[in-house]
Short mmCIF file of C-alpha atoms in Angstrom, two decimals:
data_model
loop_
_atom_site.label_atom_id
_atom_site.label_comp_id
_atom_site.label_asym_id
_atom_site.label_seq_id
_atom_site.Cartn_x
_atom_site.Cartn_y
_atom_site.Cartn_z
CA MET A 59 83.21 92.43 124.49
CA ILE A 60 86.78 93.29 123.59
CA ALA A 61 88.03 97.06 123.57
CA ALA A 62 91.04 98.93 122.75
CA SER A 63 91.95 102.16 124.53
CA ASN A 64 94.36 104.83 123.11
CA LEU A 65 96.12 102.14 121.18
CA SER A 66 99.12 103.08 119.09
CA MET A 67 101.91 101.24 117.22
CA ARG A 68 105.00 102.60 115.71
CA PHE A 69 108.00 100.85 114.12
CA GLY A 70 110.74 103.55 114.25
CA LYS A 71 109.50 106.54 112.57
CA LYS A 72 106.76 104.80 110.78
CA ILE A 73 103.26 105.28 112.52
CA LEU A 74 100.88 102.41 111.84
CA PHE A 75 98.11 103.89 113.99
CA GLU A 76 97.59 106.33 116.86
CA ASN A 77 95.20 106.59 119.86
CA VAL A 78 92.88 104.10 118.70
CA SER A 79 89.86 103.60 121.03
CA VAL A 80 87.08 101.15 119.94
CA LYS A 81 84.82 98.61 121.29
CA PHE A 82 83.92 95.40 119.49
CA LEU A 83 80.40 94.08 120.87
CA PRO A 84 78.99 90.54 121.15
CA GLY A 85 76.67 89.56 118.38
CA SER A 86 78.55 91.74 115.79
CA ARG A 87 80.96 90.81 112.99
CA TYR A 88 83.45 93.08 112.00
CA GLY A 89 85.47 93.38 108.83
CA ILE A 90 88.74 94.94 109.15
CA ILE A 91 89.85 96.63 106.05
CA GLY A 92 92.63 98.69 104.74
CA ALA A 93 95.61 98.68 102.09
CA ASN A 94 98.31 96.26 102.52
CA GLY A 95 100.92 97.41 104.92
CA VAL A 96 98.67 99.79 107.10
CA GLY A 97 98.87 97.52 110.15
CA LYS A 98 95.51 95.28 109.98
CA SER A 99 97.42 92.20 111.05
CA THR A 100 99.45 93.91 113.64
CA PHE A 101 96.45 95.44 115.02
CA MET A 102 94.83 91.95 115.30
CA LYS A 103 97.87 90.54 116.92
CA ILE A 104 97.63 93.16 119.53
CA LEU A 105 94.07 92.50 120.36
CA SER A 106 95.15 88.79 120.56
CA GLY A 107 97.92 89.57 122.87
CA GLU A 108 100.71 88.26 120.59
CA LEU A 109 102.23 91.73 120.13
CA GLU A 110 102.66 94.53 122.70
CA PRO A 111 101.53 97.93 121.42
CA THR A 112 103.76 101.05 121.54
CA SER A 113 101.07 102.59 123.91
CA GLY A 114 97.53 101.87 125.01
CA GLN A 115 95.90 98.58 126.22
CA VAL A 116 93.34 96.20 125.39
CA SER A 117 90.80 94.75 127.63
CA ILE A 118 88.22 91.89 127.30
CA ASP A 119 85.19 91.11 129.51
CA LYS A 120 86.05 88.82 132.43
CA ASP A 121 85.55 84.98 131.86
CA CYS A 122 85.65 85.93 128.06
CA THR A 123 87.29 83.22 125.88
CA MET A 124 89.29 84.50 122.70
CA SER A 125 90.96 82.65 119.79
CA PHE A 126 93.20 83.60 117.23
CA LEU A 127 93.61 81.94 113.74
CA LYS A 128 97.28 80.87 113.60
CA GLN A 129 99.37 81.15 110.66
CA ASP A 130 102.05 78.78 111.65
CA HIS A 131 101.38 75.64 109.51
CA TYR A 132 103.97 73.47 111.21
CA GLN A 133 103.01 74.05 115.02
CA TYR A 134 100.94 70.85 115.05
CA ASP A 135 102.82 68.64 112.74
CA ASP A 136 103.27 65.87 115.32
CA GLN A 137 99.63 65.93 116.20
CA LYS A 138 96.66 63.98 114.44
CA VAL A 139 94.27 66.06 112.73
CA ILE A 140 91.38 65.37 114.91
CA ASP A 141 93.70 66.03 117.99
CA THR A 142 94.75 69.48 116.59
CA VAL A 143 91.27 70.40 116.35
CA TYR A 144 90.27 69.38 119.94
CA MET A 145 93.24 71.40 121.20
CA GLY A 146 91.55 74.67 120.18
CA ASN A 147 89.34 74.27 123.33
CA GLU A 148 92.09 74.15 125.90
CA LYS A 149 89.75 73.34 128.78
CA LEU A 150 88.11 70.27 127.12
CA TRP A 151 91.38 69.10 125.74
CA LYS A 152 92.88 68.83 129.13
CA LEU A 153 89.80 67.14 130.53
CA HIS A 154 89.94 64.72 127.57
CA LEU A 155 93.75 63.84 128.19
CA GLU A 156 93.20 63.35 132.10
CA ARG A 157 90.10 61.27 131.28
CA GLU A 158 92.20 59.13 128.75
CA GLU A 159 95.03 58.77 131.18
CA LEU A 160 92.86 57.47 133.92
CA TYR A 161 90.77 54.99 131.85
CA GLU A 162 93.99 53.40 130.68
CA LYS A 163 95.24 53.17 134.27
CA SER A 164 91.81 51.75 135.33
CA ASP A 165 92.16 49.10 132.35
CA THR A 166 95.66 48.10 133.69
CA GLY A 167 94.41 48.07 137.39
CA GLU A 168 96.98 50.84 138.36
CA ILE A 169 94.46 53.40 139.24
CA THR A 170 94.30 54.68 142.90
CA ASP A 171 91.13 55.22 144.87
CA GLU A 172 91.36 58.73 144.65
CA GLU A 173 91.70 58.77 140.97
CA SER A 174 88.96 56.46 140.47
CA ASP A 175 86.52 58.61 142.46
CA ARG A 176 87.69 61.63 140.39
CA LEU A 177 87.28 59.75 136.89
CA TYR A 178 83.72 58.32 137.89
CA GLY A 179 82.65 61.50 139.53
CA GLU A 180 83.68 65.05 139.12
CA LEU A 181 85.85 64.55 135.91
CA GLU A 182 83.02 62.70 133.99
CA ILE A 183 80.58 65.56 135.05
CA ASP A 184 82.99 68.49 133.90
CA PHE A 185 83.92 66.34 130.61
CA GLY A 186 79.98 66.06 129.82
CA ASP A 187 79.16 69.63 130.68
CA ASN A 188 82.05 71.03 128.35
CA GLY A 189 81.01 68.98 125.32
CA GLY A 190 82.92 65.84 125.79
CA TYR A 191 80.53 63.44 124.71
CA THR A 192 79.82 65.10 121.42
CA MET A 193 83.51 66.39 120.86
CA GLU A 194 84.17 63.84 118.05
CA ALA A 195 81.00 64.51 116.17
CA ASP A 196 81.46 68.26 116.61
CA ALA A 197 84.97 68.44 115.26
CA SER A 198 84.17 65.87 112.44
CA LYS A 199 81.21 68.35 111.39
CA VAL A 200 83.60 71.32 111.17
CA LEU A 201 86.36 69.43 109.37
CA ASN A 202 83.74 68.14 107.04
CA GLY A 203 82.39 71.58 106.32
CA LEU A 204 85.86 72.84 105.58
CA GLY A 205 86.55 70.13 103.19
CA ILE A 206 88.63 67.76 105.22
CA GLU A 207 87.72 64.12 104.36
CA GLU A 208 87.07 61.60 107.12
CA GLU A 209 89.84 59.22 106.36
CA SER A 210 92.38 62.30 107.19
CA LEU A 211 91.11 62.78 110.74
CA ASN A 212 93.58 60.33 112.41
CA GLU A 213 96.51 61.35 109.94
CA LYS A 214 99.33 63.26 111.29
CA MET A 215 99.19 67.09 110.35
CA SER A 216 102.70 66.81 108.77
CA THR A 217 100.96 64.70 105.91
CA LEU A 218 98.84 67.53 104.84
CA SER A 219 99.46 70.40 102.36
CA GLY A 220 99.75 73.87 103.59
CA GLY A 221 96.22 74.53 102.34
CA LEU A 222 94.68 71.77 104.33
CA LYS A 223 96.90 72.51 107.36
CA PHE A 224 95.40 76.09 107.17
CA ARG A 225 91.68 74.48 107.12
CA VAL A 226 92.43 72.46 110.10
CA LEU A 227 93.82 75.49 112.05
CA LEU A 228 90.60 77.18 111.06
CA ALA A 229 88.64 74.25 112.27
CA GLN A 230 90.38 74.48 115.56
CA ILE A 231 89.10 77.88 116.16
CA LEU A 232 85.53 77.14 115.12
CA PHE A 233 85.44 74.02 117.19
CA ALA A 234 86.46 75.93 120.43
CA ASN A 235 83.45 78.46 119.83
CA PRO A 236 84.95 81.15 121.80
CA ASP A 237 83.31 84.24 122.82
CA ILE A 238 85.80 86.39 120.62
CA MET A 239 87.11 85.00 117.32
CA LEU A 240 90.00 86.75 115.45
CA LEU A 241 90.30 85.51 111.92
CA ASP A 242 93.31 87.00 109.72
CA GLU A 243 92.57 86.04 106.05
CA PRO A 244 90.20 82.98 106.76
CA THR A 245 89.38 82.45 103.19
CA ASN A 246 92.78 81.79 102.08
CA HIS A 247 92.87 78.34 100.32
CA LEU A 248 89.15 78.00 100.59
CA ASP A 249 86.94 77.44 97.41
CA MET A 250 83.58 79.11 96.92
CA GLU A 251 81.56 76.37 98.28
CA THR A 252 83.67 76.29 101.61
CA ILE A 253 83.45 80.19 101.87
CA ASP A 254 79.66 79.80 101.71
CA TRP A 255 80.00 77.21 104.35
CA LEU A 256 81.95 79.25 106.67
CA VAL A 257 79.96 82.43 106.16
CA ASN A 258 76.92 80.50 107.48
CA PHE A 259 78.58 79.05 110.30
CA LEU A 260 80.19 82.30 111.39
CA SER A 261 76.81 84.36 111.06
CA ARG A 262 75.30 81.76 113.51
CA HIS A 263 78.08 82.55 116.09
CA ASN A 264 76.81 84.60 119.13
CA GLY A 265 79.98 86.06 120.05
CA THR A 266 82.21 88.73 118.52
CA VAL A 267 84.06 87.95 115.13
CA LEU A 268 86.56 90.16 113.80
CA VAL A 269 88.02 89.41 110.42
CA ILE A 270 90.43 90.69 107.99
CA SER A 271 89.83 89.50 104.42
CA HIS A 272 90.36 90.85 100.79
CA ASP A 273 87.46 88.83 99.68
CA ARG A 274 84.44 91.16 99.02
CA TYR A 275 81.85 88.59 98.68
CA PHE A 276 82.91 87.22 102.10
CA LEU A 277 82.83 90.61 103.77
CA ASN A 278 79.44 91.60 102.13
CA SER A 279 77.89 88.41 103.04
CA LEU A 280 79.23 88.09 106.55
CA CYS A 281 79.97 91.51 108.19
CA THR A 282 77.52 93.63 110.19
CA ASP A 283 80.11 96.16 110.57
CA THR A 284 83.24 97.47 108.82
CA ALA A 285 86.47 98.74 110.66
CA ASP A 286 88.56 100.91 108.42
CA LEU A 287 92.22 101.27 109.05
CA ASP A 288 93.39 104.34 107.31
CA TYR A 289 94.85 107.74 107.92
CA SER A 290 96.65 106.16 111.00
CA GLU A 291 93.22 105.71 112.64
CA LEU A 292 90.46 103.14 112.92
CA ARG A 293 86.85 104.26 112.04
CA LEU A 294 83.84 102.16 112.35
CA PHE A 295 80.91 102.16 109.87
CA SER A 296 77.71 100.35 110.17
CA GLY A 297 77.14 97.69 107.64
CA ASN A 298 79.15 95.52 105.20
CA TYR A 299 82.13 96.35 102.68
CA ASP A 300 79.72 97.97 99.91
CA ASP A 301 77.77 99.89 102.73
CA PHE A 302 81.28 101.11 103.79
CA MET A 303 82.37 102.15 100.24
CA THR A 304 79.19 104.11 99.89
CA ALA A 305 79.11 106.00 103.29
CA ASN A 306 82.93 106.69 102.60
CA ALA A 307 82.34 108.04 99.25
CA ILE A 308 79.39 110.37 100.48
CA ALA A 309 81.49 111.40 103.48
CA LEU A 310 84.36 112.54 101.27
CA GLU A 311 81.90 114.37 98.88
CA LYS A 312 80.21 116.09 101.60
CA GLN A 313 83.58 117.27 103.12
CA GLN A 314 84.75 118.42 99.74
CA LYS A 315 81.67 120.46 99.15
CA GLU A 316 81.80 122.13 102.59
CA ASN A 317 85.60 122.97 101.68
CA GLU A 318 84.49 124.57 98.49
CA LYS A 319 81.65 126.50 100.23
CA LYS A 320 84.11 127.64 102.86
CA GLU A 321 86.70 128.52 100.16
CA LYS A 322 84.29 130.61 98.12
CA ARG A 323 83.09 132.38 101.33
CA ALA A 324 86.60 133.16 102.33
CA ALA A 325 87.31 134.58 99.08
CA GLU A 326 84.24 136.83 99.50
CA LEU A 327 85.20 138.06 102.88
CA LYS A 328 89.00 138.61 101.57
CA THR A 329 87.65 140.75 98.80
CA PHE A 330 85.35 142.82 101.13
CA ILE A 331 88.19 143.31 103.79
CA SER A 332 90.84 144.46 100.79
CA ARG A 333 88.31 146.79 99.23
CA PHE A 334 86.84 148.38 102.35
CA GLY A 335 89.22 147.57 105.21
CA ALA A 336 90.58 151.18 105.10
CA ASN A 337 87.23 152.69 104.81
CA ALA A 338 86.09 154.45 108.05
CA SER A 339 82.29 153.94 107.38
CA LYS A 340 82.73 150.30 106.69
CA ALA A 341 85.28 149.56 109.55
CA LYS A 342 82.77 147.55 111.69
CA GLN A 343 81.68 145.40 108.58
CA ALA A 344 85.34 144.79 107.82
CA THR A 345 86.33 143.79 111.48
CA ALA A 346 83.29 141.44 111.54
CA ARG A 347 84.26 139.99 108.28
CA ARG A 348 87.95 139.45 109.77
CA LYS A 349 86.50 137.49 112.58
CA GLU A 350 84.19 135.35 110.44
CA LEU A 351 87.33 134.66 108.25
CA ASP A 352 89.44 133.76 111.31
CA ARG A 353 86.59 131.37 112.28
CA LEU A 354 86.44 129.58 108.74
CA GLN A 355 88.47 126.41 108.84
CA VAL A 356 89.01 124.51 105.63
CA GLU A 357 89.28 120.75 106.85
CA ASP A 358 92.72 119.20 105.37
CA PHE A 359 92.30 115.98 103.54
CA LYS A 360 94.67 113.48 105.36
CA PRO A 361 96.75 111.34 102.89
CA SER A 362 95.03 108.02 102.62
CA SER A 363 97.11 104.58 102.55
CA ARG A 364 94.09 103.54 100.06
CA ILE A 365 95.98 103.84 96.69
CA ALA A 366 94.88 101.87 93.61
CA PRO A 367 97.42 100.86 90.83
CA TYR A 368 96.35 102.03 87.44
CA ILE A 369 95.95 99.00 85.15
CA ARG A 370 94.90 99.07 81.47
CA PHE A 371 95.57 96.15 78.99
CA LYS A 372 96.20 97.26 75.60
CA PRO A 373 97.14 94.31 73.18
CA LEU A 374 100.02 95.03 70.69
CA GLU A 375 98.54 92.65 68.14
CA LYS A 376 95.13 92.32 66.61
CA LEU A 377 93.79 88.77 67.37
CA GLY A 378 92.10 86.78 64.58
CA GLU A 379 88.91 84.63 64.94
CA GLN A 380 90.58 81.49 66.02
CA VAL A 381 91.80 81.71 69.61
CA ILE A 382 91.84 78.12 71.24
CA GLU A 383 90.23 74.94 70.24
CA ALA A 384 90.18 71.96 72.35
CA GLN A 385 88.97 68.58 71.17
CA GLU A 386 87.99 65.58 73.23
CA ILE A 387 90.71 66.19 75.98
CA SER A 388 90.96 64.05 78.90
CA GLN A 389 93.17 63.90 81.96
CA GLU A 390 93.64 61.91 85.09
CA TYR A 391 96.24 61.57 87.91
CA ASP A 392 95.22 59.46 90.96
CA GLU A 393 91.78 59.82 89.62
CA LYS A 394 89.73 61.13 86.56
CA LEU A 395 89.64 64.82 86.37
CA PHE A 396 87.75 65.22 83.24
CA GLU A 397 87.30 63.31 80.02
CA ASN A 398 86.10 63.93 76.23
CA PHE A 399 85.87 67.67 76.86
CA SER A 400 85.76 70.11 73.88
CA LEU A 401 85.90 73.83 73.87
CA ASN A 402 86.09 76.60 71.04
CA ILE A 403 86.96 79.96 72.58
CA ALA A 404 85.61 82.97 70.85
CA ASN A 405 87.78 85.94 70.68
CA ASP A 406 85.72 88.21 72.98
CA GLU A 407 84.80 85.83 75.63
CA LYS A 408 85.81 85.92 79.32
CA ILE A 409 85.85 82.41 80.61
CA ALA A 410 85.86 81.55 84.27
CA ILE A 411 87.00 78.13 85.48
CA ILE A 412 85.84 77.30 88.88
CA GLY A 413 85.36 74.19 91.25
CA SER A 414 86.58 72.91 94.45
CA ASN A 415 90.30 72.79 95.34
CA GLY A 416 92.08 69.81 93.68
CA VAL A 417 89.63 69.27 91.03
CA GLY A 418 92.06 69.96 88.09
CA LYS A 419 91.44 73.82 87.43
CA THR A 420 94.97 74.73 87.19
CA THR A 421 95.55 71.61 85.07
CA LEU A 422 92.82 72.36 82.59
CA LEU A 423 94.23 75.93 82.17
CA LYS A 424 97.79 74.53 81.47
CA ILE A 425 96.26 72.02 78.89
CA LEU A 426 94.57 74.86 77.07
CA LEU A 427 97.79 77.04 77.06
CA LYS A 428 99.68 73.67 75.91
CA GLU A 429 101.95 74.06 79.02
CA ILE A 430 101.34 70.26 79.62
CA GLU A 431 99.73 67.76 77.27
CA ALA A 432 96.62 66.03 77.79
CA ASP A 433 96.28 62.35 78.35
CA SER A 434 94.22 62.30 75.10
CA GLY A 435 92.77 64.86 72.87
CA SER A 436 93.96 67.87 71.10
CA VAL A 437 94.60 71.74 71.63
CA ASN A 438 95.09 74.15 68.64
CA HIS A 439 95.99 77.97 69.01
CA GLY A 440 95.33 80.52 66.59
CA GLU A 441 98.22 81.88 64.61
CA THR A 442 97.72 85.37 65.85
CA MET A 443 97.39 84.38 69.63
CA ASN A 444 99.80 86.00 71.92
CA VAL A 445 99.20 84.93 75.61
CA SER A 446 99.92 87.02 78.73
CA TYR A 447 99.96 84.81 81.64
CA PHE A 448 99.51 85.23 85.61
CA PRO A 449 100.43 81.83 87.05
CA GLN A 450 99.16 80.84 90.51
CA ASP A 451 102.51 79.56 91.67
CA ASN A 452 105.12 82.20 90.63
CA THR A 453 108.20 80.49 92.08
CA ASN A 454 109.73 79.55 88.99
CA LEU A 455 108.73 82.89 87.06
CA LEU A 456 110.24 85.08 89.75
CA ALA A 457 113.44 82.73 90.27
CA GLY A 458 116.92 84.10 90.29
CA ASN A 459 118.94 86.92 91.81
CA CYS A 460 117.90 90.20 90.21
CA THR A 461 116.17 93.33 91.01
CA ALA A 462 112.47 93.96 90.18
CA ILE A 463 113.16 96.50 87.22
CA ASP A 464 115.75 94.13 85.70
CA TRP A 465 113.37 91.24 85.91
CA LEU A 466 110.70 93.23 84.30
CA GLY A 467 112.88 94.47 81.59
CA GLN A 468 113.48 91.02 80.34
CA PHE A 469 109.58 91.29 79.18
CA ALA A 470 109.89 94.51 77.07
CA PRO A 471 108.43 93.88 73.54
CA ASN A 472 111.41 95.85 71.97
CA GLU A 473 114.97 97.03 72.76
CA GLY A 474 113.86 100.67 72.71
CA ILE A 475 112.36 100.58 76.11
CA THR A 476 114.45 102.81 78.43
CA ASP A 477 115.03 102.34 82.22
CA GLN A 478 112.79 105.52 82.75
CA ASP A 479 109.99 103.75 80.88
CA LEU A 480 110.43 100.73 82.86
CA ARG A 481 110.25 103.00 86.21
CA SER A 482 107.13 104.86 84.96
CA HIS A 483 105.56 101.28 84.09
CA MET A 484 106.37 100.21 87.60
CA GLY A 485 105.21 103.44 89.07
CA LYS A 486 101.49 102.71 87.81
CA MET A 487 101.73 99.47 89.79
CA LEU A 488 102.80 101.38 92.99
CA PHE A 489 106.36 100.72 92.84
CA ARG A 490 108.01 103.90 94.22
CA LYS A 491 111.62 105.22 93.82
CA GLU A 492 114.01 102.73 95.46
CA GLU A 493 111.42 99.97 95.58
CA VAL A 494 111.94 99.22 91.78
CA GLU A 495 115.66 98.15 92.92
CA LYS A 496 114.39 95.52 95.42
CA ASP A 497 115.38 92.05 94.87
CA VAL A 498 112.55 89.81 93.63
CA SER A 499 113.35 87.25 96.26
CA VAL A 500 112.38 89.78 99.01
CA LEU A 501 109.14 91.14 97.58
CA SER A 502 105.99 90.51 99.48
CA GLY A 503 103.03 88.45 97.93
CA GLY A 504 101.25 91.68 97.13
CA GLU A 505 104.41 93.12 95.34
CA LYS A 506 105.04 90.07 93.31
CA ALA A 507 101.46 90.01 92.04
CA ARG A 508 101.61 93.66 91.04
CA LEU A 509 105.06 93.06 89.20
CA ILE A 510 103.54 90.25 87.40
CA ILE A 511 100.61 92.36 86.40
CA ALA A 512 103.23 94.92 85.29
CA LYS A 513 104.71 91.92 83.04
CA MET A 514 101.48 91.55 81.42
CA LEU A 515 100.82 95.16 80.78
CA LEU A 516 104.32 95.36 78.96
CA GLU A 517 103.93 92.22 77.07
CA GLY A 518 100.46 93.47 75.67
CA GLY A 519 99.04 90.06 74.97
CA ASN A 520 96.01 89.73 72.88
CA VAL A 521 94.53 86.68 75.34
CA LEU A 522 94.89 87.32 78.97
CA VAL A 523 95.09 84.24 81.28
CA LEU A 524 94.90 84.66 85.07
CA ASP A 525 95.23 81.67 87.63
CA GLU A 526 94.09 83.07 91.19
CA PRO A 527 95.29 86.51 90.55
CA THR A 528 93.53 87.96 93.64
CA ASN A 529 95.17 85.72 96.18
CA HIS A 530 97.65 88.53 97.48
CA LEU A 531 96.20 91.68 96.29
CA ASP A 532 94.43 94.24 98.60
CA LEU A 533 90.90 95.36 98.00
CA GLU A 534 92.09 98.39 96.00
CA ALA A 535 94.37 96.42 93.45
CA ILE A 536 91.47 93.80 93.29
CA GLU A 537 88.99 96.31 92.22
CA ALA A 538 91.52 97.95 90.10
CA LEU A 539 92.25 94.71 88.24
CA ASN A 540 88.47 93.92 88.06
CA PHE A 541 87.75 97.08 86.52
CA ALA A 542 90.66 96.90 83.82
CA LEU A 543 89.36 93.21 82.82
CA THR A 544 85.84 94.52 82.26
CA LEU A 545 87.25 97.13 79.63
CA VAL A 546 89.10 94.80 77.62
CA GLU A 547 87.77 93.30 74.44
CA GLN A 548 90.17 90.38 73.95
CA PRO A 549 89.77 87.03 75.70
CA VAL A 550 90.09 86.63 79.23
CA ILE A 551 90.60 83.10 80.72
CA PHE A 552 90.91 82.81 84.46
CA VAL A 553 90.51 80.72 87.47
CA SER A 554 89.27 82.27 90.81
CA HIS A 555 87.62 81.57 94.02
CA ASP A 556 86.63 85.16 94.21
CA ARG A 557 82.87 85.09 93.81
CA GLU A 558 82.72 88.84 93.26
CA PHE A 559 85.42 88.72 90.72
CA VAL A 560 83.95 85.65 88.72
CA ASN A 561 80.55 87.36 88.91
CA SER A 562 81.36 90.62 87.48
CA LEU A 563 83.69 89.36 84.62
CA ALA A 564 82.56 85.95 83.26
CA THR A 565 80.49 85.51 80.18
CA ARG A 566 81.01 81.75 80.25
CA ILE A 567 81.64 79.34 83.29
CA LEU A 568 83.58 76.04 83.23
CA GLU A 569 82.90 74.06 86.53
CA ILE A 570 84.95 70.89 87.14
CA GLU A 571 83.08 68.81 89.48
CA ASP A 572 83.02 65.08 89.91
CA GLY A 573 85.08 64.32 86.87
CA LYS A 574 83.37 66.25 84.32
CA ILE A 575 83.11 69.84 83.15
CA THR A 576 80.05 71.73 82.85
CA ASN A 577 80.26 74.35 79.96
CA TYR A 578 77.66 77.04 80.57
CA PRO A 579 77.32 80.32 78.41
CA GLY A 580 76.35 82.71 80.94
CA ASN A 581 77.44 84.72 84.02
CA MET A 582 77.97 83.29 87.47
CA THR A 583 74.54 84.38 88.74
CA GLU A 584 72.70 82.90 85.82
CA PHE A 585 74.83 79.60 86.21
CA GLU A 586 74.05 79.31 89.82
CA ALA A 587 70.16 79.85 89.05
CA TRP A 588 70.46 77.24 86.33
CA LYS A 589 72.32 74.78 88.66
CA LYS A 590 69.75 75.26 91.39
CA GLN A 591 66.99 74.96 89.12
CA ASN A 592 68.47 71.54 87.60
CA SER A 593 69.31 70.21 91.05
CA LYS A 594 65.53 69.90 92.02
#
């Protein structure tokens, strides 16, 4: 068990949370949720011991092991992939190194009698008892589940992409099998298939699991409990994210009704006191009502950090019948991505492009947008088509040295838009006052994502194209975007690993797998059922 007692964290005058006392129990899996910036990662770093709180303390049961998912992708660059995973189990790793060293000495005849006795006695026993004889198989199994190919196991970490490094660091935690797992955004860089694998793995873990995630499907599938960081406090709810949302809405409605009831009663008491306070025959009743009025307490609603942006897409020009027509397109880089694929997009479709990492989803999207040319085949756009685009990599889009409001102003559809119009536009996307003057280079991932959505709203495109739009958004922003896209009547083409996002929007699924594209006319639930049926 891990527990926090009277935990507080302040940065100057800013209070993240105060007097948090909570116990996280073995066998339970907790989703830590809250808006961006409320202190979720800070709270987890305090639990891990990486940060000192302003006040309070953290305690864990004696002999409990704990692992924290590290975000430093470069820490193990000089290590092999397989060794990086082994290092997650510190005790086994030390035994492994000592054993390797003594066997090397034995092979060269440099081993002492004392070292020989240890090697073939206590060391071998400890090594076996701690899982040494199955460590390679166990580590390989976890790495394979997370999509790391066997041929990469003896490669240096420095040769891997950032996304693959993150998967190895996650494998390091899972291999260690600690009593307490602290996982900050473990689904980053994972595709749907790998997220399903991770849910199954963590669901079988007997210890305590704490996760921070913005993936609603992951939270709903995994969590037995939800820890909501809001109002500068942490509240525990039994159940997953959807259970929390229901319970929280009921609690707020109940408090509001109780307040309304109290306010109504207070008004009645004040009327009676005002009318009969000076009446001698009613003096006792008036006094009793004054006492009742003094006891009535209308509960204040604390200001919540949970604020959603206001997103509504409105095309500036009507879209004609023709949108995008692709004929016999093929593409390959080191290997074939897809070939001879044809597609005709109707003007009311919402198309999800899904598949494992690296299969060519973004490539297909860019070919359909004519940003890159296919190896063969053709793509034609309707004359009335006007695209608003959310790229996965916004490095080039947000390059330069300018403020957020000046950057946004470049995309105004006419010269008549004023500075106040832009500020109002940005306000809907939660940019407040001086925040609009921030340089784009210092914006957080969430701020950049919201600024690009503001650009899309300003452009008023009649075809919306989004490549992994939920990656840096908090749950409130994801739900706001999700809802806004359900309302639009123009085409939406998007790439996403967020199963909930795909399931609630898509009317057509394009899955890239094994060098071909499956074009399924239906939603995600129907597609998965069809795929399961056809795999029998």
